[in-house]
Amino acid sequence: MNSPGGPERTGFLLSQLGSFAAARFAELVKPLGLTPAMAGALRILARSPGLSQRALADRLGAVPSRVVVLVDALEAAGFVSRTRDPEDRRHHRLDLTDAGRAAMGRLRGAAEQQNADLLAPLDAEERAALGTLVSRLAVAHGIDPDVHRGFADHPESR
Amino acid sequence: MNSPGGPERTGFLLSQLGSFAAARFAELVKPLGLTPAMAGALRILARSPGLSQRALADRLGAVPSRVVVLVDALEAAGFVSRTRDPEDRRHHRLDLTDAGRAAMGRLRGAAEQQNADLLAPLDAEERAALGTLVSRLAVAHGIDPDVHRGFADHPESR
DNA sequence: TATTGTTATACTCTATAACTATA
DNA sequence: TATAGTTATAGAGTATAACAATA
């Protein structure tokens, strides 16, 4: 009773499509000197200046040692600065540099581009319908917009 | 003019949701003794008995050395048999064992389960609508149902 | 003692390149 | 020479555990 492209294949196709979308995003941010993981961290720091590495780790759902590497990369790229917090010298305040803010702007452009590329085959009405459904699913499954998930981000998948 | 959950976030949410779906699938096939990569290879071999490793590599979009590891795992699990092709002794014929066929049955069940879990928040009509849209996008973007994509499957993303 | 951040180490996944055997 | 498969090796990504500085 189900067609070959019917709803029973949706989960599978969604996996594939999600991976495709993520790959396209990675491609678009690469020229900006960013990996998807760096982009995710940058987005959080843009909204929460002065965050500690520990707090960033919690937001990302990552371990502190992972954040060291991530912040190392962002600092080396000149997008983020580490400053010892004078109040509690154990903390590092993380802030976007001017270059980091500029990168954020280009990052938003890349996200728009990815979205446009992905949805190009659909008309406005269909995009709206898909957006609503996808958003409903994301909310229902408790998907946190801060965590830029990769396959490897799921401990239970190993 | 766009709502906060509007279409401009769809690409991002689709990445997240796809990753979520893939993680759920990995979780479901783990008790079967399969990784997602093994499951993908098993599905191809179920439809194409006697395939050579080279042909499997082409279907998977993987390099031959990767397929060695994959087939090693499937053989060790008792799901696939390697037989030297008497016609051309350079080739290995790959075939599902009885246990492999049994695993395929359970694999189909896992895929149905994943789909049901993922789409649980939607009613029948919404599922159908989502299925149609997702299927349209997959076709338009040339997504090959044989290739079980992971982030790492995209050379251009590095 | 507890917490923040770092380093050392190891493990998984996958690719490239060199190699073996067959043709 | 060319092809199928294998092995050796290396790199990326990320986790765990030990550690240093600070509280």
Short mmCIF file of C-alpha atoms (C1' of nucleotides) in Angstrom, two decimals:
data_model
loop_
_atom_site.label_atom_id
_atom_site.label_comp_id
_atom_site.label_asym_id
_atom_site.label_seq_id
_atom_site.Cartn_x
_atom_site.Cartn_y
_atom_site.Cartn_z
CA MET A 1 0.00 0.00 0.00
CA ASN A 2 2.99 2.25 0.45
CA SER A 3 4.62 3.75 -2.61
CA PRO A 4 8.34 3.06 -3.21
CA GLY A 5 9.21 6.60 -2.18
CA GLY A 6 6.66 6.50 0.61
CA PRO A 7 6.92 7.56 4.24
CA GLU A 8 8.68 4.37 5.34
CA ARG A 9 11.84 5.60 3.63
CA THR A 10 11.70 9.08 5.06
CA GLY A 11 13.98 8.37 8.00
CA PHE A 12 16.64 6.96 5.75
CA LEU A 13 16.38 9.81 3.24
CA LEU A 14 16.45 12.33 6.05
CA SER A 15 19.77 10.89 7.24
CA GLN A 16 21.19 11.13 3.76
CA LEU A 17 19.85 14.60 3.17
CA GLY A 18 21.11 15.82 6.52
CA SER A 19 24.55 14.52 5.73
CA PHE A 20 24.39 16.16 2.34
CA ALA A 21 23.37 19.46 3.91
CA ALA A 22 26.16 19.24 6.49
CA ALA A 23 28.71 18.51 3.78
CA ARG A 24 27.54 21.51 1.78
CA PHE A 25 27.86 23.67 4.86
CA ALA A 26 31.39 22.40 5.51
CA GLU A 27 32.26 23.23 1.92
CA LEU A 28 30.90 26.76 2.25
CA VAL A 29 32.67 27.60 5.52
CA LYS A 30 36.01 26.10 4.52
CA PRO A 31 37.05 29.16 2.46
CA LEU A 32 36.29 31.23 5.58
CA GLY A 33 38.96 29.30 7.45
CA LEU A 34 36.36 27.50 9.54
CA THR A 35 35.39 23.90 10.17
CA PRO A 36 31.77 23.18 11.11
CA ALA A 37 32.86 22.64 14.71
CA MET A 38 34.64 26.01 14.79
CA ALA A 39 31.59 27.65 13.23
CA GLY A 40 29.37 26.22 15.96
CA ALA A 41 31.63 27.49 18.71
CA LEU A 42 31.90 30.89 17.05
CA ARG A 43 28.12 31.24 16.89
CA ILE A 44 27.81 30.53 20.60
CA LEU A 45 30.58 32.95 21.52
CA ALA A 46 29.03 35.67 19.37
CA ARG A 47 25.92 35.51 21.52
CA SER A 48 27.71 34.96 24.82
CA PRO A 49 30.84 37.11 25.05
CA GLY A 50 33.23 36.31 27.86
CA LEU A 51 32.14 32.70 28.19
CA SER A 52 34.60 30.37 29.92
CA GLN A 53 35.88 27.27 28.17
CA ARG A 54 34.06 25.16 30.69
CA ALA A 55 30.75 26.90 29.93
CA LEU A 56 31.39 26.56 26.21
CA ALA A 57 32.03 22.85 26.68
CA ASP A 58 28.69 22.49 28.44
CA ARG A 59 26.89 24.37 25.66
CA LEU A 60 28.53 22.25 23.01
CA GLY A 61 28.04 19.02 24.85
CA ALA A 62 31.77 18.45 24.54
CA VAL A 63 34.52 17.58 27.00
CA PRO A 64 36.88 20.37 28.14
CA SER A 65 39.89 18.90 26.37
CA ARG A 66 37.98 19.02 23.10
CA VAL A 67 37.28 22.71 23.68
CA VAL A 68 40.97 23.39 24.20
CA VAL A 69 41.68 22.16 20.68
CA LEU A 70 38.70 24.03 19.26
CA VAL A 71 39.62 27.32 20.92
CA ASP A 72 43.27 26.80 19.93
CA ALA A 73 42.11 26.66 16.31
CA LEU A 74 39.86 29.72 16.64
CA GLU A 75 42.63 31.65 18.38
CA ALA A 76 45.22 30.61 15.78
CA ALA A 77 42.83 31.80 13.07
CA GLY A 78 42.58 35.13 14.88
CA PHE A 79 38.82 34.89 15.48
CA VAL A 80 38.76 34.49 19.25
CA SER A 81 40.85 35.84 22.11
CA ARG A 82 41.60 34.14 25.42
CA THR A 83 41.93 36.46 28.40
CA ARG A 84 42.54 35.37 31.97
CA ASP A 85 39.63 36.45 34.12
CA PRO A 86 41.10 38.75 36.83
CA GLU A 87 38.22 37.80 39.15
CA ASP A 88 39.07 34.12 39.03
CA ARG A 89 42.35 33.43 37.35
CA ARG A 90 41.37 29.82 36.63
CA HIS A 91 38.94 31.01 33.97
CA HIS A 92 39.66 32.11 30.45
CA ARG A 93 37.25 34.67 29.05
CA LEU A 94 36.56 33.92 25.40
CA ASP A 95 35.72 36.85 23.12
CA LEU A 96 35.39 37.40 19.40
CA THR A 97 38.03 39.58 17.82
CA ASP A 98 37.17 42.05 15.07
CA ALA A 99 38.18 39.38 12.59
CA GLY A 100 35.93 36.96 14.46
CA ARG A 101 32.97 39.29 14.13
CA ALA A 102 33.69 39.69 10.43
CA ALA A 103 33.85 35.91 10.10
CA MET A 104 30.47 35.66 11.82
CA GLY A 105 28.99 37.87 9.14
CA ARG A 106 30.38 35.72 6.39
CA LEU A 107 29.25 32.65 8.32
CA ARG A 108 25.66 33.86 8.25
CA GLY A 109 25.99 34.33 4.52
CA ALA A 110 27.26 30.79 4.16
CA ALA A 111 24.32 29.44 6.14
CA GLU A 112 21.91 31.33 3.88
CA GLN A 113 23.70 29.99 0.85
CA GLN A 114 23.53 26.44 2.14
CA ASN A 115 19.85 26.81 2.81
CA ALA A 116 19.19 28.26 -0.62
CA ASP A 117 21.20 25.50 -2.32
CA LEU A 118 19.41 22.80 -0.41
CA LEU A 119 15.90 24.12 -0.95
CA ALA A 120 16.41 25.26 -4.54
CA PRO A 121 14.33 22.37 -5.95
CA LEU A 122 11.23 23.48 -3.99
CA ASP A 123 8.89 26.45 -4.50
CA ALA A 124 8.10 28.95 -1.74
CA GLU A 125 5.02 27.11 -0.52
CA GLU A 126 6.83 23.78 -0.33
CA ARG A 127 9.76 25.36 1.50
CA ALA A 128 7.39 26.76 4.08
CA ALA A 129 5.71 23.38 4.52
CA LEU A 130 9.04 21.58 4.87
CA GLY A 131 10.30 24.22 7.28
CA THR A 132 7.29 23.76 9.51
CA LEU A 133 7.53 19.97 9.55
CA VAL A 134 11.29 19.89 10.11
CA SER A 135 11.00 22.45 12.86
CA ARG A 136 8.24 20.43 14.55
CA LEU A 137 10.42 17.31 14.48
CA ALA A 138 13.46 19.14 15.80
CA VAL A 139 11.51 20.52 18.73
CA ALA A 140 9.79 17.20 19.45
CA HIS A 141 13.14 15.38 19.52
CA GLY A 142 14.75 17.99 21.70
CA ILE A 143 17.36 18.99 19.18
CA ASP A 144 19.48 21.75 20.63
CA PRO A 145 20.27 24.43 18.03
CA ASP A 146 23.56 25.15 19.80
CA VAL A 147 25.00 21.71 19.27
CA HIS A 148 26.23 21.29 15.75
CA ARG A 149 25.87 17.53 15.69
CA GLY A 150 28.13 15.26 13.75
CA PHE A 151 27.81 11.50 13.70
CA ALA A 152 30.67 11.34 16.15
CA ASP A 153 28.84 13.59 18.57
CA HIS A 154 26.62 10.70 19.59
CA PRO A 155 28.29 8.53 22.19
CA GLU A 156 25.44 6.05 22.03
CA SER A 157 26.13 5.41 18.37
CA ARG A 158 29.38 3.60 19.13
CA MET B 1 9.35 38.97 7.32
CA ASN B 2 10.52 35.48 8.10
CA SER B 3 9.43 33.85 11.33
CA PRO B 4 12.15 32.70 13.75
CA GLY B 5 11.53 29.07 12.83
CA GLY B 6 11.08 30.00 9.19
CA PRO B 7 12.48 28.44 6.05
CA GLU B 8 15.88 30.12 6.40
CA ARG B 9 16.71 27.72 9.22
CA THR B 10 15.56 24.61 7.42
CA GLY B 11 18.97 23.68 6.06
CA PHE B 12 20.49 23.86 9.49
CA LEU B 13 17.70 21.90 11.15
CA LEU B 14 17.82 19.33 8.40
CA SER B 15 21.52 18.72 9.15
CA GLN B 16 20.74 18.29 12.81
CA LEU B 17 17.77 16.07 12.20
CA GLY B 18 19.67 13.93 9.73
CA SER B 19 22.43 13.44 12.24
CA PHE B 20 19.87 12.59 14.89
CA ALA B 21 18.24 10.06 12.57
CA ALA B 22 21.60 8.50 11.71
CA ALA B 23 22.50 8.22 15.39
CA ARG B 24 19.19 6.53 16.14
CA PHE B 25 19.81 4.09 13.30
CA ALA B 26 23.29 3.31 14.62
CA GLU B 27 21.81 2.67 18.03
CA LEU B 28 19.22 0.29 16.60
CA VAL B 29 21.62 -1.78 14.50
CA LYS B 30 24.28 -2.04 17.19
CA PRO B 31 22.51 -4.88 19.03
CA LEU B 32 22.43 -6.70 15.68
CA GLY B 33 26.23 -6.65 15.59
CA LEU B 34 26.26 -4.09 12.80
CA THR B 35 27.67 -0.64 12.28
CA PRO B 36 25.88 1.67 9.83
CA ALA B 37 28.66 1.07 7.32
CA MET B 38 28.29 -2.70 7.63
CA ALA B 39 24.52 -2.35 7.28
CA GLY B 40 24.96 -0.41 4.04
CA ALA B 41 27.26 -3.02 2.56
CA LEU B 42 24.97 -5.82 3.68
CA ARG B 43 22.00 -4.20 1.94
CA ILE B 44 23.90 -3.97 -1.32
CA LEU B 45 25.12 -7.55 -1.11
CA ALA B 46 21.60 -8.79 -0.37
CA ARG B 47 20.48 -7.40 -3.71
CA SER B 48 23.64 -8.29 -5.64
CA PRO B 49 24.91 -11.73 -4.63
CA GLY B 50 28.39 -12.65 -5.80
CA LEU B 51 29.58 -9.07 -6.10
CA SER B 52 33.35 -8.56 -6.09
CA GLN B 53 34.98 -6.30 -3.52
CA ARG B 54 35.94 -3.93 -6.28
CA ALA B 55 32.32 -3.66 -7.46
CA LEU B 56 31.17 -3.17 -3.89
CA ALA B 57 33.73 -0.40 -3.47
CA ASP B 58 32.33 1.34 -6.54
CA ARG B 59 28.76 1.03 -5.28
CA LEU B 60 29.73 2.39 -1.90
CA GLY B 61 31.89 5.14 -3.29
CA ALA B 62 34.71 3.81 -1.14
CA VAL B 63 38.31 2.82 -1.85
CA PRO B 64 39.17 -0.92 -2.06
CA SER B 65 41.20 -0.91 1.14
CA ARG B 66 38.20 0.40 3.01
CA VAL B 67 36.13 -2.47 1.66
CA VAL B 68 38.68 -4.98 2.92
CA VAL B 69 38.10 -3.77 6.47
CA LEU B 70 34.34 -3.69 5.99
CA VAL B 71 34.16 -7.21 4.55
CA ASP B 72 36.57 -8.44 7.25
CA ALA B 73 34.06 -7.23 9.84
CA LEU B 74 31.08 -8.76 8.02
CA GLU B 75 32.92 -12.05 7.61
CA ALA B 76 34.05 -12.10 11.24
CA ALA B 77 30.43 -11.52 12.26
CA GLY B 78 29.47 -14.49 10.10
CA PHE B 79 27.17 -12.47 7.83
CA VAL B 80 29.14 -12.65 4.58
CA SER B 81 31.33 -15.26 2.92
CA ARG B 82 34.32 -14.65 0.66
CA THR B 83 34.83 -17.22 -2.09
CA ARG B 84 37.55 -17.12 -4.71
CA ASP B 85 35.98 -16.90 -8.14
CA PRO B 86 37.19 -19.99 -10.07
CA GLU B 87 36.76 -18.09 -13.36
CA ASP B 88 39.19 -15.38 -12.30
CA ARG B 89 41.03 -16.18 -9.13
CA ARG B 90 41.82 -12.54 -8.49
CA HIS B 91 38.17 -11.90 -7.57
CA HIS B 92 36.40 -12.68 -4.34
CA ARG B 93 32.69 -13.44 -4.67
CA LEU B 94 30.80 -11.93 -1.74
CA ASP B 95 27.64 -13.68 -0.57
CA LEU B 96 25.34 -13.46 2.41
CA THR B 97 25.37 -16.44 4.74
CA ASP B 98 22.18 -17.71 6.35
CA ALA B 99 23.07 -15.60 9.37
CA GLY B 100 23.56 -12.66 6.99
CA ARG B 101 20.09 -13.11 5.55
CA ALA B 102 18.65 -13.31 9.05
CA ALA B 103 20.52 -10.11 9.92
CA MET B 104 19.04 -8.44 6.84
CA GLY B 105 15.56 -9.21 8.13
CA ARG B 106 16.34 -7.67 11.51
CA LEU B 107 17.98 -4.76 9.72
CA ARG B 108 14.76 -4.00 7.88
CA GLY B 109 12.98 -4.06 11.21
CA ALA B 110 15.50 -1.60 12.63
CA ALA B 111 15.00 0.74 9.69
CA GLU B 112 11.23 0.65 10.22
CA GLN B 113 11.73 1.31 13.89
CA GLN B 114 14.02 4.25 13.20
CA ASN B 115 11.49 5.68 10.79
CA ALA B 116 8.64 5.24 13.26
CA ASP B 117 10.65 6.83 16.09
CA LEU B 118 11.64 9.77 13.94
CA LEU B 119 8.18 10.49 12.55
CA ALA B 120 6.27 9.76 15.74
CA PRO B 121 5.53 13.47 16.36
CA LEU B 122 3.67 13.78 13.03
CA ASP B 123 0.28 12.50 11.96
CA ALA B 124 -0.24 10.38 8.83
CA GLU B 125 -0.96 13.31 6.55
CA GLU B 126 2.10 15.23 7.73
CA ARG B 127 4.30 12.16 7.31
CA ALA B 128 3.15 11.78 3.75
CA ALA B 129 3.83 15.45 3.03
CA LEU B 130 7.29 15.28 4.58
CA GLY B 131 8.05 12.05 2.73
CA THR B 132 7.17 13.64 -0.59
CA LEU B 133 9.26 16.75 0.02
CA VAL B 134 12.28 14.87 1.35
CA SER B 135 12.11 12.44 -1.53
CA ARG B 136 11.94 15.32 -4.04
CA LEU B 137 15.04 16.91 -2.49
CA ALA B 138 16.94 13.63 -2.44
CA VAL B 139 16.25 13.03 -6.12
CA ALA B 140 17.02 16.61 -7.09
CA HIS B 141 20.36 16.49 -5.29
CA GLY B 142 21.28 13.14 -6.79
CA ILE B 143 21.48 11.35 -3.47
CA ASP B 144 22.34 7.72 -4.10
CA PRO B 145 20.34 5.38 -1.84
CA ASP B 146 23.22 2.88 -1.92
CA VAL B 147 25.72 5.17 -0.30
CA HIS B 148 25.13 5.40 3.40
CA ARG B 149 26.67 8.82 3.81
CA GLY B 150 28.47 9.93 6.91
CA PHE B 151 30.11 13.29 7.29
CA ALA B 152 33.41 11.63 6.60
CA ASP B 153 32.14 10.30 3.29
CA HIS B 154 32.50 13.73 1.76
CA PRO B 155 36.03 14.39 0.59
CA GLU B 156 35.15 17.97 -0.24
CA SER B 157 34.21 18.64 3.35
CA ARG B 158 37.81 18.45 4.53
"C1'" DT C 1 39.75 19.74 48.31
"C1'" DA C 2 37.36 21.34 44.13
"C1'" DT C 3 37.58 23.51 39.68
"C1'" DT C 4 39.64 25.26 35.17
"C1'" DG C 5 42.29 24.45 31.75
"C1'" DT C 6 46.11 21.68 29.57
"C1'" DT C 7 48.83 17.81 28.07
"C1'" DA C 8 49.65 13.00 27.11
"C1'" DT C 9 47.86 9.24 25.29
"C1'" DA C 10 44.99 6.14 22.86
"C1'" DC C 11 41.34 4.76 19.90
"C1'" DT C 12 38.34 4.90 15.71
"C1'" DC C 13 37.74 5.79 11.10
"C1'" DT C 14 39.38 6.24 6.75
"C1'" DA C 15 42.69 7.44 3.06
"C1'" DT C 16 47.19 6.75 0.32
"C1'" DA C 17 50.72 3.99 -1.18
"C1'" DA C 18 53.35 -0.13 -1.51
"C1'" DC C 19 52.90 -4.93 -2.17
"C1'" DT C 20 51.17 -9.91 -3.67
"C1'" DA C 21 48.71 -12.88 -6.63
"C1'" DT C 22 46.64 -13.54 -10.58
"C1'" DA C 23 45.61 -12.53 -15.35
"C1'" DT D 1 51.37 -4.69 -17.87
"C1'" DA D 2 46.90 -4.40 -15.68
"C1'" DT D 3 43.69 -5.66 -12.05
"C1'" DA D 4 41.82 -7.51 -7.37
"C1'" DG D 5 42.75 -7.64 -3.04
"C1'" DT D 6 45.78 -6.85 1.04
"C1'" DT D 7 48.90 -4.69 4.27
"C1'" DA D 8 51.41 -0.82 6.20
"C1'" DT D 9 51.19 3.55 7.43
"C1'" DA D 10 49.50 8.03 8.38
"C1'" DG D 11 46.21 11.63 9.43
"C1'" DA D 12 41.98 13.67 11.39
"C1'" DG D 13 38.95 13.80 15.08
"C1'" DT D 14 37.78 13.01 19.65
"C1'" DA D 15 37.80 10.68 24.19
"C1'" DT D 16 39.97 9.44 28.90
"C1'" DA D 17 43.13 10.24 32.36
"C1'" DA D 18 46.90 12.51 34.60
"C1'" DC D 19 48.51 17.00 35.66
"C1'" DA D 20 49.33 22.20 36.93
"C1'" DA D 21 47.49 26.40 38.46
"C1'" DT D 22 44.21 28.62 41.11
"C1'" DA D 23 40.57 28.94 44.36
#
